[in-house]
Short mmCIF file of C-alpha atoms in Angstrom, two decimals:
data_model
loop_
_atom_site.label_atom_id
_atom_site.label_comp_id
_atom_site.label_asym_id
_atom_site.label_seq_id
_atom_site.Cartn_x
_atom_site.Cartn_y
_atom_site.Cartn_z
CA UNK A 218 -11.24 -18.63 24.70
CA UNK A 219 -13.11 -15.96 26.41
CA UNK A 220 -9.94 -14.21 27.15
CA UNK A 221 -8.95 -14.35 23.46
CA UNK A 222 -12.31 -12.87 22.63
CA UNK A 223 -11.65 -10.14 25.23
CA UNK A 224 -8.39 -9.30 23.64
CA UNK A 225 -10.04 -9.11 20.06
CA UNK A 226 -12.85 -6.85 21.49
CA UNK A 227 -10.62 -4.45 23.35
CA UNK A 228 -8.22 -4.22 20.41
CA UNK A 229 -11.31 -3.20 17.94
CA UNK A 230 -12.73 -0.77 20.63
CA UNK A 231 -9.34 0.84 20.85
CA UNK A 232 -9.07 1.50 17.07
CA UNK A 233 -12.41 3.26 17.23
CA UNK A 234 -11.38 5.25 20.31
CA UNK A 235 -8.03 6.27 18.44
CA UNK A 236 -10.04 7.28 15.32
CA UNK A 237 -12.42 9.51 17.47
CA UNK A 238 -9.44 11.19 19.17
CA UNK A 239 -7.55 11.53 15.73
CA UNK A 240 -10.74 13.61 14.52
CA UNK A 241 -9.76 16.54 16.67
CA UNK A 242 -6.40 16.84 14.71
CA UNK A 243 -7.87 16.79 11.34
CA UNK A 244 -8.58 20.42 10.82
CA UNK A 245 -7.38 21.14 7.32
CA UNK A 246 -7.12 19.23 4.07
CA UNK A 247 -3.53 18.65 4.62
CA UNK A 248 -4.28 17.24 8.31
CA UNK A 249 -7.05 14.91 6.90
CA UNK A 250 -5.19 13.71 3.92
CA UNK A 251 -1.50 13.57 4.86
CA UNK A 252 -1.20 14.17 8.84
CA UNK A 253 -0.33 17.86 8.24
CA UNK A 254 3.00 16.68 6.68
CA UNK A 255 4.34 16.71 10.30
CA UNK A 256 5.42 12.99 11.05
CA UNK A 257 8.88 12.39 12.55
CA UNK A 258 11.14 9.46 12.01
CA UNK A 259 9.57 7.07 14.69
CA UNK A 260 5.96 7.52 13.59
CA UNK A 261 6.85 7.61 10.01
CA UNK A 262 8.70 4.35 9.97
CA UNK A 263 5.99 2.57 11.93
CA UNK A 264 3.22 3.81 9.74
CA UNK A 265 5.19 3.10 6.51
CA UNK A 266 5.90 -0.52 7.78
CA UNK A 267 2.19 -1.02 8.57
CA UNK A 268 0.82 -0.04 5.29
CA UNK A 269 3.02 -2.21 3.14
CA UNK A 270 2.80 -5.35 5.38
CA UNK A 271 -0.69 -6.34 5.26
CA UNK A 272 -2.71 -9.50 4.98
CA UNK A 273 -0.95 -10.72 1.98
CA UNK A 274 2.38 -10.16 3.68
CA UNK A 275 1.26 -11.88 7.03
CA UNK A 276 -1.21 -14.66 5.94
CA UNK A 277 0.14 -15.00 2.39
CA UNK A 278 3.71 -15.00 3.59
CA UNK A 279 3.31 -17.69 5.99
CA UNK A 280 1.14 -19.58 3.18
CA UNK A 281 4.14 -19.25 0.67
CA UNK A 282 6.60 -20.44 3.50
CA UNK A 283 4.29 -23.57 3.83
CA UNK A 284 4.31 -24.10 0.18
CA UNK A 285 7.79 -23.37 -0.63
CA UNK A 286 9.89 -23.10 2.42
CA UNK A 287 12.27 -20.32 3.02
CA UNK A 288 12.19 -19.08 -0.46
CA UNK A 289 8.42 -18.13 0.40
CA UNK A 290 10.21 -15.03 1.74
CA UNK A 291 10.63 -13.63 -1.75
CA UNK A 292 7.13 -11.91 -1.98
CA UNK A 293 7.78 -9.72 0.99
CA UNK A 294 11.44 -9.52 0.31
CA UNK A 295 10.56 -7.56 -3.05
CA UNK A 296 8.10 -5.30 -1.30
CA UNK A 297 10.97 -4.46 1.26
CA UNK A 298 13.54 -3.89 -1.59
CA UNK A 299 10.88 -1.69 -3.33
CA UNK A 300 10.42 0.41 -0.25
CA UNK A 301 14.31 0.59 0.38
CA UNK A 302 14.63 1.81 -3.42
CA UNK A 303 11.84 4.31 -3.03
CA UNK A 304 13.23 5.78 0.26
CA UNK A 305 16.77 6.03 -0.89
CA UNK A 306 16.53 7.17 -4.39
CA UNK A 307 13.04 8.90 -4.83
CA UNK A 308 11.33 9.73 -1.54
CA UNK A 309 13.30 12.97 -0.84
CA UNK A 310 12.29 14.50 -4.20
CA UNK A 311 8.56 13.17 -3.74
CA UNK A 312 8.32 14.72 -0.40
CA UNK A 313 9.51 18.24 -1.50
CA UNK A 314 6.70 18.28 -4.29
CA UNK A 315 4.04 18.97 -1.57
CA UNK A 316 1.25 17.26 -3.45
CA UNK A 317 -1.44 14.87 -2.52
CA UNK A 318 -1.53 12.40 -5.34
CA UNK A 319 0.57 10.79 -7.96
CA UNK A 320 -1.72 12.39 -10.66
CA UNK A 321 -0.90 15.81 -9.30
CA UNK A 322 2.77 14.87 -9.72
CA UNK A 323 2.42 14.22 -13.27
CA UNK A 324 0.52 17.26 -13.71
CA UNK A 325 3.57 19.37 -12.39
CA UNK A 326 5.98 17.44 -14.35
CA UNK A 327 4.16 17.42 -17.76
CA UNK A 328 2.26 20.62 -17.66
CA UNK A 329 -1.15 18.95 -16.90
CA UNK A 330 -3.58 16.87 -18.92
CA UNK A 331 -2.71 13.49 -17.72
CA UNK A 332 -4.19 13.41 -14.30
CA UNK A 333 -7.60 12.18 -15.06
CA UNK A 334 -6.50 9.13 -16.99
CA UNK A 335 -3.83 8.17 -14.57
CA UNK A 336 -6.29 8.92 -11.68
CA UNK A 337 -8.75 6.31 -13.10
CA UNK A 338 -5.83 3.71 -13.24
CA UNK A 339 -4.69 4.60 -9.79
CA UNK A 340 -8.14 4.55 -8.30
CA UNK A 341 -8.96 1.11 -9.73
CA UNK A 342 -5.80 -0.29 -8.05
CA UNK A 343 -6.30 1.31 -4.85
CA UNK A 344 -9.94 0.09 -4.79
CA UNK A 345 -8.98 -3.44 -5.44
CA UNK A 346 -6.29 -3.22 -2.85
CA UNK A 347 -8.83 -2.12 -0.36
CA UNK A 348 -11.30 -4.92 -1.45
CA UNK A 349 -8.54 -7.72 -0.99
CA UNK A 350 -7.74 -6.53 2.47
CA UNK A 351 -11.36 -6.41 3.45
CA UNK A 352 -12.04 -9.81 2.39
CA UNK A 353 -9.10 -11.13 4.46
CA UNK A 354 -11.31 -10.15 7.68
CA UNK A 355 -13.32 -13.31 6.76
CA UNK A 356 -10.40 -15.60 7.47
CA UNK A 357 -9.48 -13.97 10.79
CA UNK A 358 -12.86 -13.65 12.22
CA UNK A 359 -13.92 -17.11 11.21
CA UNK A 360 -10.99 -18.25 13.63
CA UNK A 361 -11.52 -15.63 16.30
CA UNK A 362 -15.55 -15.64 16.36
CA UNK A 363 -16.78 -18.27 14.21
CA UNK A 364 -18.40 -15.86 11.95
CA UNK A 365 -19.49 -16.45 8.35
CA UNK A 366 -17.92 -14.60 5.61
CA UNK A 367 -20.44 -11.80 4.95
CA UNK A 368 -20.72 -10.76 8.91
CA UNK A 369 -16.97 -10.98 9.04
CA UNK A 370 -16.38 -8.71 6.10
CA UNK A 371 -19.17 -6.23 7.51
CA UNK A 372 -17.76 -6.14 10.88
CA UNK A 373 -14.14 -5.62 9.86
CA UNK A 374 -14.77 -3.08 7.14
CA UNK A 375 -17.13 -1.12 9.40
CA UNK A 376 -14.30 -0.65 12.04
CA UNK A 377 -11.95 0.55 9.41
CA UNK A 378 -14.43 2.81 7.71
CA UNK A 379 -15.35 4.39 11.08
CA UNK A 380 -12.06 5.44 12.20
CA UNK A 381 -10.60 6.28 8.78
CA UNK A 382 -13.70 8.57 8.07
CA UNK A 383 -13.52 10.23 11.51
CA UNK A 384 -9.95 11.39 11.43
CA UNK A 385 -8.45 10.71 7.93
CA UNK A 386 -4.79 10.25 8.00
CA UNK A 387 -4.33 11.26 11.63
CA UNK A 388 -6.58 8.42 12.83
CA UNK A 389 -4.77 5.85 10.34
CA UNK A 390 -1.36 6.94 11.48
CA UNK A 391 -2.20 6.68 15.21
CA UNK A 392 -4.01 3.21 14.57
CA UNK A 393 -1.06 2.07 12.39
CA UNK A 394 1.42 2.82 15.15
CA UNK A 395 -0.71 0.64 17.45
CA UNK A 396 -0.90 -2.05 14.62
CA UNK A 397 2.77 -1.86 14.01
CA UNK A 398 3.60 -2.63 17.74
CA UNK A 399 0.85 -5.37 18.02
CA UNK A 400 2.07 -7.01 14.69
CA UNK A 401 5.68 -6.92 15.82
CA UNK A 402 4.86 -8.66 19.14
CA UNK A 403 2.43 -10.95 17.82
CA UNK A 404 4.32 -12.33 14.86
CA UNK A 405 7.96 -11.71 15.61
CA UNK A 406 8.06 -12.23 19.43
CA UNK A 407 5.36 -14.74 20.02
CA UNK A 408 4.43 -16.82 16.98
CA UNK A 409 7.90 -17.16 15.38
CA UNK A 410 9.60 -18.79 18.35
CA UNK A 411 6.80 -20.69 19.44
CA UNK A 412 6.37 -22.21 16.01
CA UNK A 413 9.89 -22.93 15.61
CA UNK A 414 10.02 -24.58 18.98
CA UNK A 415 7.19 -26.82 18.36
CA UNK A 416 8.57 -28.03 14.99
CA UNK A 417 11.80 -29.15 16.61
CA UNK A 418 13.97 -26.17 16.12
CA UNK A 419 15.80 -25.42 12.82
CA UNK A 420 17.66 -28.64 12.98
CA UNK A 421 14.53 -30.68 13.52
CA UNK A 422 12.76 -28.87 10.60
CA UNK A 423 15.70 -29.86 8.35
CA UNK A 424 15.50 -33.41 9.36
CA UNK A 425 11.71 -33.58 8.49
CA UNK A 426 11.56 -31.62 5.26
CA UNK A 427 13.08 -32.10 1.74
CA UNK A 428 16.28 -29.92 1.07
CA UNK A 429 14.22 -27.93 -1.45
CA UNK A 430 12.44 -26.21 1.66
CA UNK A 431 15.82 -24.69 2.59
CA UNK A 432 16.72 -23.72 -1.12
CA UNK A 433 16.53 -19.88 -1.72
CA UNK A 434 15.08 -20.28 -5.07
CA UNK A 435 12.70 -23.10 -4.59
CA UNK A 436 9.89 -20.83 -5.51
CA UNK A 437 11.43 -20.15 -8.97
CA UNK A 438 13.62 -17.54 -10.51
CA UNK A 439 10.95 -16.59 -13.00
CA UNK A 440 8.47 -15.94 -10.05
CA UNK A 441 11.00 -13.95 -8.08
CA UNK A 442 11.59 -11.81 -11.27
CA UNK A 443 7.91 -11.27 -11.66
CA UNK A 444 7.60 -10.23 -7.93
CA UNK A 445 10.19 -7.74 -8.52
CA UNK A 446 8.34 -6.16 -11.45
CA UNK A 447 5.08 -6.19 -9.85
CA UNK A 448 5.68 -5.54 -6.07
CA UNK A 449 9.02 -3.70 -5.90
CA UNK A 450 8.10 -1.31 -8.73
CA UNK A 451 4.70 -1.16 -7.46
CA UNK A 452 6.18 0.16 -4.29
CA UNK A 453 7.79 3.15 -6.18
CA UNK A 454 4.59 4.24 -7.72
CA UNK A 455 1.48 3.48 -5.70
CA UNK A 456 -0.78 6.14 -4.29
CA UNK A 457 -1.16 4.37 -0.88
CA UNK A 458 2.70 4.39 -0.51
CA UNK A 459 3.38 7.87 -1.89
CA UNK A 460 0.55 9.29 0.46
CA UNK A 461 2.51 8.09 3.44
CA UNK A 462 5.63 9.69 1.92
CA UNK A 463 3.77 13.07 1.89
CA UNK A 464 3.26 12.78 5.64
CA UNK A 465 7.14 13.13 6.50
CA UNK A 466 7.91 16.49 7.95
CA UNK A 467 11.10 16.67 5.95
CA UNK A 468 12.78 14.82 3.14
CA UNK A 469 15.31 13.51 5.59
CA UNK A 470 12.71 11.75 7.68
CA UNK A 471 11.29 10.19 4.40
CA UNK A 472 14.63 8.91 3.31
CA UNK A 473 15.74 7.52 6.75
CA UNK A 474 12.45 6.51 8.03
CA UNK A 475 11.58 4.71 4.89
CA UNK A 476 14.80 2.90 4.91
CA UNK A 477 14.10 1.60 8.64
CA UNK A 478 10.65 0.44 7.44
CA UNK A 479 12.20 -1.35 4.36
CA UNK A 480 14.79 -2.94 6.66
CA UNK A 481 11.95 -4.16 8.80
CA UNK A 482 10.10 -5.65 5.91
CA UNK A 483 13.03 -7.92 5.14
CA UNK A 484 13.03 -9.36 8.74
CA UNK A 485 9.34 -9.66 8.72
CA UNK A 486 9.64 -11.60 5.37
CA UNK A 487 12.13 -14.10 6.70
CA UNK A 488 9.99 -14.52 9.96
CA UNK A 489 6.78 -15.43 7.82
CA UNK A 490 8.68 -17.84 5.66
CA UNK A 491 10.16 -19.52 8.85
CA UNK A 492 6.63 -19.70 10.43
CA UNK A 493 5.26 -21.30 7.30
CA UNK A 494 8.14 -23.72 6.98
CA UNK A 495 7.33 -24.79 10.74
CA UNK A 496 3.65 -25.20 10.01
CA UNK A 497 4.61 -27.51 7.18
CA UNK A 498 6.36 -29.84 9.70
CA UNK A 499 3.42 -29.63 12.20
CA UNK A 500 0.33 -29.85 9.70
CA UNK A 501 1.70 -31.33 6.50
CA UNK A 502 -1.53 -31.89 4.68
CA UNK A 503 -3.53 -28.70 5.09
CA UNK A 504 -6.06 -28.27 2.23
CA UNK A 505 -4.74 -24.70 1.46
CA UNK A 506 -1.29 -23.05 2.17
CA UNK A 507 -3.19 -19.88 3.29
CA UNK A 508 -4.66 -21.95 6.10
CA UNK A 509 -1.43 -22.44 7.69
CA UNK A 510 -1.30 -19.15 9.63
CA UNK A 511 -4.91 -19.69 11.32
CA UNK A 512 -4.33 -23.25 11.82
CA UNK A 513 -0.83 -22.76 13.69
CA UNK A 514 -2.47 -19.87 15.78
CA UNK A 515 -5.53 -22.01 16.62
CA UNK A 516 -3.77 -25.22 17.50
CA UNK A 517 -0.30 -24.08 19.00
CA UNK A 518 -1.00 -21.04 20.97
CA UNK A 519 -2.01 -20.83 24.56
CA UNK A 520 -5.11 -18.69 25.62
CA UNK A 521 -4.44 -15.12 25.67
CA UNK A 522 -1.36 -15.52 23.59
CA UNK A 523 -3.82 -16.67 20.64
CA UNK A 524 -5.85 -13.58 20.89
CA UNK A 525 -2.89 -11.32 20.70
CA UNK A 526 -1.49 -12.97 17.64
CA UNK A 527 -4.98 -12.93 16.07
CA UNK A 528 -4.97 -9.31 16.81
CA UNK A 529 -1.59 -8.97 14.97
CA UNK A 530 -3.07 -10.54 11.93
CA UNK A 531 -6.14 -8.16 12.21
CA UNK A 532 -3.65 -5.24 12.64
CA UNK A 533 -1.85 -6.52 9.26
CA UNK A 534 -4.96 -6.46 7.45
CA UNK A 535 -6.55 -3.36 8.87
CA UNK A 536 -3.38 -1.19 8.29
CA UNK A 537 -3.31 -2.08 4.52
CA UNK A 538 -7.08 -1.62 4.18
CA UNK A 539 -7.25 1.80 5.91
CA UNK A 540 -4.25 2.94 3.83
CA UNK A 541 -5.86 1.62 0.64
CA UNK A 542 -9.14 3.15 1.67
CA UNK A 543 -7.96 6.72 2.07
CA UNK A 544 -5.79 6.56 -0.98
CA UNK A 545 -8.72 5.50 -3.07
CA UNK A 546 -10.91 8.26 -1.61
CA UNK A 547 -8.13 10.82 -2.06
CA UNK A 548 -7.63 9.86 -5.90
CA UNK A 549 -11.50 9.55 -6.38
CA UNK A 550 -12.11 12.99 -4.84
CA UNK A 551 -8.95 14.96 -5.91
CA UNK A 552 -8.09 13.42 -9.18
CA UNK A 553 -11.40 12.37 -10.67
CA UNK A 554 -14.39 14.20 -9.15
CA UNK A 555 -12.78 17.44 -8.86
CA UNK A 556 -11.46 17.44 -12.42
CA UNK A 557 -14.86 16.30 -13.72
CA UNK A 558 -16.67 18.99 -11.73
CA UNK A 559 -14.16 21.63 -12.83
CA UNK A 560 -14.74 20.78 -16.58
CA UNK A 561 -18.32 21.07 -16.21
CA UNK A 562 -18.18 24.26 -14.33
CA UNK A 563 -15.33 25.68 -16.47
CA UNK A 564 -13.15 26.49 -13.59
CA UNK A 565 -9.62 25.28 -12.40
CA UNK A 566 -9.63 21.89 -10.65
CA UNK A 567 -7.92 23.41 -7.61
CA UNK A 568 -10.23 25.96 -6.96
CA UNK A 569 -13.19 25.03 -4.72
CA UNK A 570 -14.12 24.86 -1.14
CA UNK A 571 -12.67 26.21 2.00
CA UNK A 572 -10.55 24.16 4.35
CA UNK A 573 -13.46 22.86 6.51
CA UNK A 574 -15.49 21.93 3.54
CA UNK A 575 -12.62 20.19 1.93
CA UNK A 576 -12.38 18.00 5.11
CA UNK A 577 -16.05 17.35 5.02
CA UNK A 578 -15.71 16.50 1.24
CA UNK A 579 -12.68 14.06 1.71
CA UNK A 580 -14.53 12.52 4.73
CA UNK A 581 -17.58 11.88 2.59
CA UNK A 582 -15.59 10.12 -0.11
CA UNK A 583 -13.81 7.85 2.53
CA UNK A 584 -17.38 6.87 3.66
CA UNK A 585 -18.76 6.22 0.08
CA UNK A 586 -15.60 4.44 -0.96
CA UNK A 587 -15.73 2.31 2.13
CA UNK A 588 -19.11 1.28 1.66
CA UNK A 589 -18.31 0.46 -1.92
CA UNK A 590 -15.28 -1.67 -0.85
CA UNK A 591 -17.49 -3.85 1.58
CA UNK A 592 -20.20 -4.32 -0.91
CA UNK A 593 -17.67 -5.37 -3.73
CA UNK A 594 -15.83 -7.61 -1.13
CA UNK A 595 -19.04 -9.47 -0.50
CA UNK A 596 -19.79 -9.97 -4.17
CA UNK A 597 -16.38 -10.68 -5.31
CA UNK A 598 -15.07 -14.28 -5.43
CA UNK A 599 -11.59 -14.37 -7.29
CA UNK A 600 -9.63 -11.97 -5.32
CA UNK A 601 -6.18 -13.00 -6.53
CA UNK A 602 -7.13 -12.35 -10.08
CA UNK A 603 -8.66 -9.05 -9.31
CA UNK A 604 -5.42 -7.84 -7.40
CA UNK A 605 -3.38 -9.12 -10.23
CA UNK A 606 -5.28 -7.06 -12.78
CA UNK A 607 -4.95 -3.91 -10.53
CA UNK A 608 -1.07 -4.32 -10.06
CA UNK A 609 -0.53 -5.17 -13.81
CA UNK A 610 -2.32 -2.11 -14.95
CA UNK A 611 -0.62 0.09 -12.17
CA UNK A 612 2.84 -1.02 -13.08
CA UNK A 613 2.21 -1.51 -16.83
CA UNK A 614 0.49 1.68 -17.35
CA UNK A 615 2.08 4.22 -14.85
CA UNK A 616 5.54 3.05 -13.99
CA UNK A 617 7.21 4.47 -16.98
CA UNK A 618 5.50 7.93 -17.05
CA UNK A 619 6.24 8.33 -13.27
CA UNK A 620 9.77 7.35 -13.09
CA UNK A 621 10.38 8.87 -16.64
CA UNK A 622 9.33 12.03 -15.21
CA UNK A 623 11.55 11.87 -12.35
CA UNK A 624 14.75 11.04 -14.25
CA UNK A 625 14.26 11.99 -17.81
CA UNK A 626 13.88 15.68 -18.86
CA UNK A 627 12.98 14.98 -22.40
CA UNK A 628 9.73 13.14 -21.61
CA UNK A 629 6.46 14.95 -22.69
CA UNK A 630 2.85 15.02 -21.75
CA UNK A 631 1.80 13.33 -24.97
CA UNK A 632 4.57 10.50 -24.32
CA UNK A 633 3.23 10.08 -20.80
CA UNK A 634 -0.34 9.74 -21.83
CA UNK A 635 0.56 7.55 -24.71
CA UNK A 636 2.52 5.37 -22.39
CA UNK A 637 -0.33 4.92 -19.99
CA UNK A 638 -2.59 3.90 -22.87
CA UNK A 639 -0.42 1.56 -24.57
CA UNK A 640 0.92 -0.01 -21.50
CA UNK A 641 -2.61 -0.52 -20.07
CA UNK A 642 -4.02 -1.84 -23.29
CA UNK A 643 -1.07 -4.14 -23.76
CA UNK A 644 -1.42 -5.58 -20.27
CA UNK A 645 -5.04 -6.02 -20.71
CA UNK A 646 -4.73 -7.71 -24.20
CA UNK A 647 -1.99 -10.18 -22.97
CA UNK A 648 -3.91 -11.16 -19.96
CA UNK A 649 -6.92 -11.95 -22.24
CA UNK A 650 -4.44 -13.89 -24.46
CA UNK A 651 -2.25 -15.68 -21.86
CA UNK A 652 -4.28 -15.58 -18.89
CA UNK A 653 -4.79 -13.07 -15.83
CA UNK A 654 -2.12 -14.80 -13.77
CA UNK A 655 0.39 -15.24 -16.42
CA UNK A 656 3.88 -13.57 -16.07
CA UNK A 657 3.77 -12.19 -19.60
CA UNK A 658 1.23 -9.40 -19.25
CA UNK A 659 3.55 -7.32 -17.10
CA UNK A 660 6.54 -7.93 -19.22
CA UNK A 661 4.91 -6.93 -22.48
CA UNK A 662 3.09 -3.99 -20.70
CA UNK A 663 6.28 -2.40 -19.53
CA UNK A 664 8.08 -2.90 -22.81
CA UNK A 665 5.26 -1.38 -24.76
CA UNK A 666 5.05 1.41 -22.31
CA UNK A 667 8.89 2.33 -22.39
CA UNK A 668 9.17 2.21 -26.17
CA UNK A 669 5.89 4.41 -26.55
CA UNK A 670 7.03 7.02 -23.96
CA UNK A 671 10.56 7.40 -25.53
CA UNK A 672 9.24 7.48 -29.16
CA UNK A 673 6.32 9.79 -28.77
CA UNK A 674 8.39 12.17 -26.36
CA UNK A 675 11.17 12.34 -29.02
CA UNK A 676 8.72 12.96 -31.89
CA UNK A 677 7.21 15.98 -29.93
CA UNK A 678 8.44 19.31 -28.93
CA UNK A 679 10.16 19.23 -25.61
CA UNK A 680 8.07 20.32 -22.33
CA UNK A 681 7.73 23.95 -21.98
CA UNK A 682 10.85 25.26 -20.17
CA UNK A 683 8.59 27.23 -17.75
CA UNK A 684 6.86 23.98 -16.55
CA UNK A 685 10.36 22.19 -16.25
CA UNK A 686 11.65 25.23 -14.28
CA UNK A 687 8.85 25.05 -11.77
CA UNK A 688 9.15 21.26 -11.61
CA UNK A 689 12.97 21.54 -11.08
CA UNK A 690 12.64 24.11 -8.28
CA UNK A 691 9.84 22.07 -6.58
CA UNK A 692 12.05 18.95 -6.61
CA UNK A 693 15.07 20.90 -5.19
CA UNK A 694 12.99 22.49 -2.53
CA UNK A 695 13.67 25.89 -3.89
CA UNK A 696 9.98 26.65 -4.47
CA UNK A 697 8.97 27.04 -0.80
CA UNK A 698 5.54 28.69 -1.73
CA UNK A 699 2.32 26.64 -1.09
CA UNK A 700 1.32 24.80 -4.10
CA UNK A 701 -2.38 24.98 -5.70
CA UNK A 702 -3.20 21.86 -3.52
CA UNK A 703 -1.94 23.45 -0.30
CA UNK A 704 -4.31 26.54 -0.05
CA UNK A 705 -5.86 27.30 3.45
CA UNK A 706 -3.53 25.29 5.39
CA UNK A 707 -0.77 27.61 6.21
CA UNK A 708 -2.52 28.89 9.22
CA UNK A 709 -2.76 25.52 10.85
CA UNK A 710 -0.70 25.01 14.10
CA UNK A 711 2.78 23.68 13.40
CA UNK A 712 2.36 20.62 15.49
CA UNK A 713 4.90 17.60 14.83
CA UNK A 714 4.87 13.97 15.60
CA UNK A 715 7.81 11.95 16.87
#
């Protein structure tokens, strides 16, 4: 077991070292928040796959495979489908906007006024995403080091906060690439074949399990439909995902690199479900499906390999945790704090500090949001309900205004604001009525948001033609001047990443 400990310790130390090295590259706000918008296809694909495939996709995906068989892959399938849709249909236009947050995109499209409200919704979503990822450290470190829940959360959270605060998106990108490689080796090349072999191969698994375990819809059609609404659509509008799109050095990189990452997600989804199905054969009476991953690793893998696979699970959790943390801090600083401070001071939200001070300010916000995440993770018990609330509010409140802004010229600022408010309130009301984990909140919330956006927009005057013209030119890449969020960055060296 000492070898496994050594693997984990070396891995954690390596993450901190990469964070320290990345600090030297974070010289401007653009460097710190979006890696200077200079990622090439290789790094972009790896970091995008790392951010979307977290603990829920790895530990949770194996758990769903344990519970439902191969149809347990649908959760991660829908994440992959959402990433493919984003990459093929929207990423090029999003990349050309040259903004930092989803709320800034809404300001550009609708002429301002919706950023603060949408920022609050996005902040709640990214904070809960960071919290749920942080809590997952408890499961992993319990297996690795035998740590209790609170020390495990503090240890994992401290490492992520450290490297994220030091170098921002550069550090997170570099650590994500390491995590992507470790995750691919640990899950796809080691755990998958070992688990299937120990379970007697695919034929042996079929002999020992009911036929339902090999049915593509054993998990339920309605469940799959709900996964599509929440996770596929969530991939289209989440700040954590968009912030990675903003790192691409061109719209071509965003489109092609994202397509590669989405395809990788589909492979990862199937692998997790197969591993979970094999675990069902080997350990048919586990207390919880989510224990399947840790049990299989602890019991089935040899010394050394066990440490690497646990490092892979840690990689999955850390990549999502760090991505959610920087997204949460970016929204808190740029969409909420900057706007509130500007209103008090009576100046535009985009005016402010010099580039160095902006890096310092965003670094402080990552530290503050990171500490808040660890504290909430220690206090919070029902993580599934918290994440469900966050995703329901995100999709129910923001999907229609965001996608409507990208595809419907007649949408107005009033329609967008009303859609956010009505969709969000409908989701909350339905969750109180039907229960937090019910399927209906997202159905009713999306429908109410769509109807409200269309009706209010058609009842108002169209958006100012000057606003739409600026929006059109930015989408088309014709407006190459730096936007209001890009000041003090043009002098940065034009470094690119593979």
